[in-house]
PDB file of C-alpha atoms in Angstrom:
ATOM      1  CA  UNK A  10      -9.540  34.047  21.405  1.00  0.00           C
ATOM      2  CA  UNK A  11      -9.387  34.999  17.486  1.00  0.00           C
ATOM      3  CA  UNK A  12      -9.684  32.577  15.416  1.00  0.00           C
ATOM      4  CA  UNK A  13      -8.627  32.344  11.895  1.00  0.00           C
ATOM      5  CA  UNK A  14     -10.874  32.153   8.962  1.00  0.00           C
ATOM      6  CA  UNK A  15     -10.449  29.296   7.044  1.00  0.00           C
ATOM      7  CA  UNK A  16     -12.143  28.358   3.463  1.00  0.00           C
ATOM      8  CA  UNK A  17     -12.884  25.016   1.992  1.00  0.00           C
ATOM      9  CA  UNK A  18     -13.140  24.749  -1.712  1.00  0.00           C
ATOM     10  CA  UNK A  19     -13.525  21.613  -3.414  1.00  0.00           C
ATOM     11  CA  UNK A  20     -10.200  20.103  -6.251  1.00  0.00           C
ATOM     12  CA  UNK A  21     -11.307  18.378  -9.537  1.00  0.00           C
ATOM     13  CA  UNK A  22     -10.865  15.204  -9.671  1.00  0.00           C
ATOM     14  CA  UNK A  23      -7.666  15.985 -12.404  1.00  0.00           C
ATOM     15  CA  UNK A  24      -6.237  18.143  -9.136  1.00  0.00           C
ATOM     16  CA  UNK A  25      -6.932  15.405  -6.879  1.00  0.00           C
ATOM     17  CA  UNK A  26      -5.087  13.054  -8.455  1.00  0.00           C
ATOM     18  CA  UNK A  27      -2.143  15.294  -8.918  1.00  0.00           C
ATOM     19  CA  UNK A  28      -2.411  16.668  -5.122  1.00  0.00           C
ATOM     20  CA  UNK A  29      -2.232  12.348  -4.697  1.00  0.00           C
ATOM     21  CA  UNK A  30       0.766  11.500  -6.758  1.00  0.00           C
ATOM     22  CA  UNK A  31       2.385  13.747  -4.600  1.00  0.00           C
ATOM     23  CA  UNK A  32       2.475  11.977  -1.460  1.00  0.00           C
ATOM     24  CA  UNK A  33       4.272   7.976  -1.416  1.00  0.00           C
ATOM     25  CA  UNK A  34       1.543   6.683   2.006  1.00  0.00           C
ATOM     26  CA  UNK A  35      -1.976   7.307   2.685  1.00  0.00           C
ATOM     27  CA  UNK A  36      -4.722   4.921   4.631  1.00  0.00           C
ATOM     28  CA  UNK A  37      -6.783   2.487   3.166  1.00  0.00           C
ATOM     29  CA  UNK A  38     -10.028   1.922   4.880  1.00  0.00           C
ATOM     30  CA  UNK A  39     -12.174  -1.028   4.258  1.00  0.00           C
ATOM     31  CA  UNK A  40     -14.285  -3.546   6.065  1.00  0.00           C
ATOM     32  CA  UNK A  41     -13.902  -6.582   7.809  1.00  0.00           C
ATOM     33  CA  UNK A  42     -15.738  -8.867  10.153  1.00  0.00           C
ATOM     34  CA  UNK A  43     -18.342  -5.971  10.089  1.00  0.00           C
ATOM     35  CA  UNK A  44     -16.097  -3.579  11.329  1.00  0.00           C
ATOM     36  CA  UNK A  45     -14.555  -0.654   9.842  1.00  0.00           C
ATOM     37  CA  UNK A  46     -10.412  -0.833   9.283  1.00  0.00           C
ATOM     38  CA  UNK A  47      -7.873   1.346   8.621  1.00  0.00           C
ATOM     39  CA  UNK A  48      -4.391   0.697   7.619  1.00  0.00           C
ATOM     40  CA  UNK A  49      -1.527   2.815   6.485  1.00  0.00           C
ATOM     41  CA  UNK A  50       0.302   1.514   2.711  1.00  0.00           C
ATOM     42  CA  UNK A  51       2.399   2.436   0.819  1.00  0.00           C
ATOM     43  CA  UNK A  52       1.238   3.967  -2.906  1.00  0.00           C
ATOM     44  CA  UNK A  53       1.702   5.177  -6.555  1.00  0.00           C
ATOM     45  CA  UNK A  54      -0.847   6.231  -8.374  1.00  0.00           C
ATOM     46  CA  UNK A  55      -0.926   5.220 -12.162  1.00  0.00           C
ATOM     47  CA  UNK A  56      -3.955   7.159 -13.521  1.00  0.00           C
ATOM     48  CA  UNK A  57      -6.292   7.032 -12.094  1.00  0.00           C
ATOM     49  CA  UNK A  58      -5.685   4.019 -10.370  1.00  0.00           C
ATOM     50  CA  UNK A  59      -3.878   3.526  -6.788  1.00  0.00           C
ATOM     51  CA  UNK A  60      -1.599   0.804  -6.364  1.00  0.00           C
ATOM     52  CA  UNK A  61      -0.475  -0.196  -2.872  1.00  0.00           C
ATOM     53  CA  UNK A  62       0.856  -3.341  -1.454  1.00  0.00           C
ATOM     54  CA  UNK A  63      -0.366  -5.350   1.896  1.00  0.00           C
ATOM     55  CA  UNK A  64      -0.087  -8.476   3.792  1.00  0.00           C
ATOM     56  CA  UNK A  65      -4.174  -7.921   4.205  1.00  0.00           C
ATOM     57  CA  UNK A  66      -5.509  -8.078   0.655  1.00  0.00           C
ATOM     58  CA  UNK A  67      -7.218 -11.433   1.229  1.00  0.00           C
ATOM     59  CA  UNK A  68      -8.767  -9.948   4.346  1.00  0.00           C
ATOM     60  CA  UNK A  69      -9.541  -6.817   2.345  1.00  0.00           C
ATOM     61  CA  UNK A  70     -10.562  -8.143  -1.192  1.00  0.00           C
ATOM     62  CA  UNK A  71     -11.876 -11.722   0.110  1.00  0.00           C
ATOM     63  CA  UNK A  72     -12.586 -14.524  -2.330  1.00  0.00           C
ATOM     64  CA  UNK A  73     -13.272 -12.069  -5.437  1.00  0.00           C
ATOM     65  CA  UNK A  74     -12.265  -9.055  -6.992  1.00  0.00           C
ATOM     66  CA  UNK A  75     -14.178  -5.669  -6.819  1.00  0.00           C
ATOM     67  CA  UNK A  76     -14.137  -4.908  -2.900  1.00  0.00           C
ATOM     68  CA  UNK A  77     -15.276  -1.766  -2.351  1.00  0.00           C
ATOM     69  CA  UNK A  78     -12.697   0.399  -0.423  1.00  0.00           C
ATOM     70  CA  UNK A  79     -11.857   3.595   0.643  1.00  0.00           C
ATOM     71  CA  UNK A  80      -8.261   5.692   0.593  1.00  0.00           C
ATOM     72  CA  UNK A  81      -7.242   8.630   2.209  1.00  0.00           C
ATOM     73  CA  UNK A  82      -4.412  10.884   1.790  1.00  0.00           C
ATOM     74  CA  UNK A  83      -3.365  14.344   3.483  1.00  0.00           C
ATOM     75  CA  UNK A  84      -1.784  17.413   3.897  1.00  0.00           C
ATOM     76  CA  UNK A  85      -2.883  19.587   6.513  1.00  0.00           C
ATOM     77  CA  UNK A  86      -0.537  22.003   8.626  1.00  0.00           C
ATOM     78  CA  UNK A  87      -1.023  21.246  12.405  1.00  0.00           C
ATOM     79  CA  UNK A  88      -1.006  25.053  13.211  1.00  0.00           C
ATOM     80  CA  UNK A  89      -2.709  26.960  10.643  1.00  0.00           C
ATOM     81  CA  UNK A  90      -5.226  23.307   9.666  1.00  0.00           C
ATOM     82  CA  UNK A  91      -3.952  24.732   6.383  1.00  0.00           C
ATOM     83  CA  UNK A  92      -3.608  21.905   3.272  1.00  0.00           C
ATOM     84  CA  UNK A  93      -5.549  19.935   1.522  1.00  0.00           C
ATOM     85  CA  UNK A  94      -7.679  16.331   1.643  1.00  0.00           C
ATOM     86  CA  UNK A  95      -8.123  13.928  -0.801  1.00  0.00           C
ATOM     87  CA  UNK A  96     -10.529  10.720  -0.085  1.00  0.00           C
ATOM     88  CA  UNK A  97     -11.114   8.069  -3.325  1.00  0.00           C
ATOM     89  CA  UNK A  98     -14.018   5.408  -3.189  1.00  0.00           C
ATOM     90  CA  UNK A  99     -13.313   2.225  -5.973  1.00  0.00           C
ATOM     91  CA  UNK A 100     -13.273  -1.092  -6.180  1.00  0.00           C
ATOM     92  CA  UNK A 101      -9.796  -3.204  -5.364  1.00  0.00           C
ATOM     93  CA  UNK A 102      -8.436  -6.373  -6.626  1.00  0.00           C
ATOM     94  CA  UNK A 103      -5.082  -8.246  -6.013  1.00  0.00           C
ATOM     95  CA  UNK A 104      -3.125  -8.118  -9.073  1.00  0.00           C
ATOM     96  CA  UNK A 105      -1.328 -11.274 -10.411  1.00  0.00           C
ATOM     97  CA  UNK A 106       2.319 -11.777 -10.738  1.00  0.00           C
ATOM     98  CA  UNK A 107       2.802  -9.895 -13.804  1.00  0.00           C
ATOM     99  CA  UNK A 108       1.089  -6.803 -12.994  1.00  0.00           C
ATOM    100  CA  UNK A 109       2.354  -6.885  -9.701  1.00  0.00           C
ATOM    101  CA  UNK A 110       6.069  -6.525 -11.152  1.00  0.00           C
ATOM    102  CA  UNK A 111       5.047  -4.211 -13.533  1.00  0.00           C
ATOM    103  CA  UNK A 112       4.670  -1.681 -10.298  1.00  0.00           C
ATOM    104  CA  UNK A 113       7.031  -2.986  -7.454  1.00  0.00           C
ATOM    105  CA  UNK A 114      10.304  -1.748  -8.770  1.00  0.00           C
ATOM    106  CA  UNK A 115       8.781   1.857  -9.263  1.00  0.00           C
ATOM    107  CA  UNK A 116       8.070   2.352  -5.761  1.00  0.00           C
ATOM    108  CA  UNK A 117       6.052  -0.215  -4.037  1.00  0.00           C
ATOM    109  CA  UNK A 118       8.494  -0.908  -0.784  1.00  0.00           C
ATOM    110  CA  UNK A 119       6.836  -2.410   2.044  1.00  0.00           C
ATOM    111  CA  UNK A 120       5.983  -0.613   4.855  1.00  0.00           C
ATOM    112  CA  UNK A 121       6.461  -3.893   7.252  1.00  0.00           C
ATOM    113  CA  UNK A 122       8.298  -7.351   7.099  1.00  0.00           C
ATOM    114  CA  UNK A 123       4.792  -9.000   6.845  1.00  0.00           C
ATOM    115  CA  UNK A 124       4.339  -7.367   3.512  1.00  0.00           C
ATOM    116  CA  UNK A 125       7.287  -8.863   2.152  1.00  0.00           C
ATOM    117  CA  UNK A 126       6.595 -12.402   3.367  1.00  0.00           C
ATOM    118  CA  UNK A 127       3.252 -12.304   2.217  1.00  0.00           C
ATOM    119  CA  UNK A 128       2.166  -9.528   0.633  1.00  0.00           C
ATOM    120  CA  UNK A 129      -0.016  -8.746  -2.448  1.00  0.00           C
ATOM    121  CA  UNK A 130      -0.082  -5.689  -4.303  1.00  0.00           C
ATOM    122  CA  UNK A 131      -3.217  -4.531  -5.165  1.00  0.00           C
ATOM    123  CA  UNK A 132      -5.367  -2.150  -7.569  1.00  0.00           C
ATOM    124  CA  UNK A 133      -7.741   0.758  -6.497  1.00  0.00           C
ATOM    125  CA  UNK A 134      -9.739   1.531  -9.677  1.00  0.00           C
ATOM    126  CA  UNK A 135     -11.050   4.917  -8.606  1.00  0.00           C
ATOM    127  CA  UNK A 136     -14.762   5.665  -9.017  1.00  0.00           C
ATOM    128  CA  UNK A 137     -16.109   8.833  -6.434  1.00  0.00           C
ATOM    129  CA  UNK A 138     -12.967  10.880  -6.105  1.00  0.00           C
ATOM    130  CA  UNK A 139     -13.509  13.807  -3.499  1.00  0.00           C
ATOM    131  CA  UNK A 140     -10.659  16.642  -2.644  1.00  0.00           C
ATOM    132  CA  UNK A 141     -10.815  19.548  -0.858  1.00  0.00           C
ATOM    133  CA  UNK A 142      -8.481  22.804  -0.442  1.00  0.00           C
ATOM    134  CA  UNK A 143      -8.409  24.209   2.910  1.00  0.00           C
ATOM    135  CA  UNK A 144      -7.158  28.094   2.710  1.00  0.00           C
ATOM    136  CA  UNK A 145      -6.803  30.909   5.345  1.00  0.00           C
TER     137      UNK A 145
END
């Protein structure tokens, strides 16, 4: 069997962000009950700050602002494992009403009926921002 040789080189955070604004859903992963979670949202980025809304930001943010959380977003062909990866580490808060409209007519759909009964939109302030290029 021959495999292909594949390279990994690592974006700047300025290329991350723009490999990021490129793509509309990506997976927020966070804690709760101990346990690690993952769910798929719905973004924009403004930034360097990720906006998503979800039906979960109590669960995710809990009584105060500042949760630490992760997001993930992707591009990677299936065949060739060609693409790139971007992964962003910040703290998140739900935004009030104001802010909140300030994004939701850009592009902040929900992905599910719960979101629109009850969702929040929330704020990703980036801190550790980590992409990587995968060539052949």
């Amino acid at each position: 069997m021959n495999k292909a040789r594949t390279d990994l080189a690592e974006l700047t955070r300025g290329d991350s962000f723009e490999q990021l604004s490129t793509k509309t859903i990506g997976r927020l992963i966070y804690t709760t009950d101990a346990l690690p979670a993952v769910q798929p949202v719905r973004y924009i980025v403004d930034d360097e700050t990720i906006v998503f809304r979800t039906s979960e930001a109590k669960r995710i943010v809990g009584t105060g602002d500042g949760a630490v959380v992760a997001f993930e977003v992707d591009e990677l062909d299936a065949d060739t494992g060609i693409g790139w990866v971007v992964t962003v580490v910040g703290s998140a808060s739900i935004l009030d009403r104001a802010e909140a409209e300030r994004y939701c007519p850009r592009a902040l759909r929900p992905l599910s009926s719960d979101e629109v009964a009850g969702g929040h939109v929330v704020a990703l302030i980036a801190g550790i921002v980590t992409g990587r290029c995968v060539t052949g």
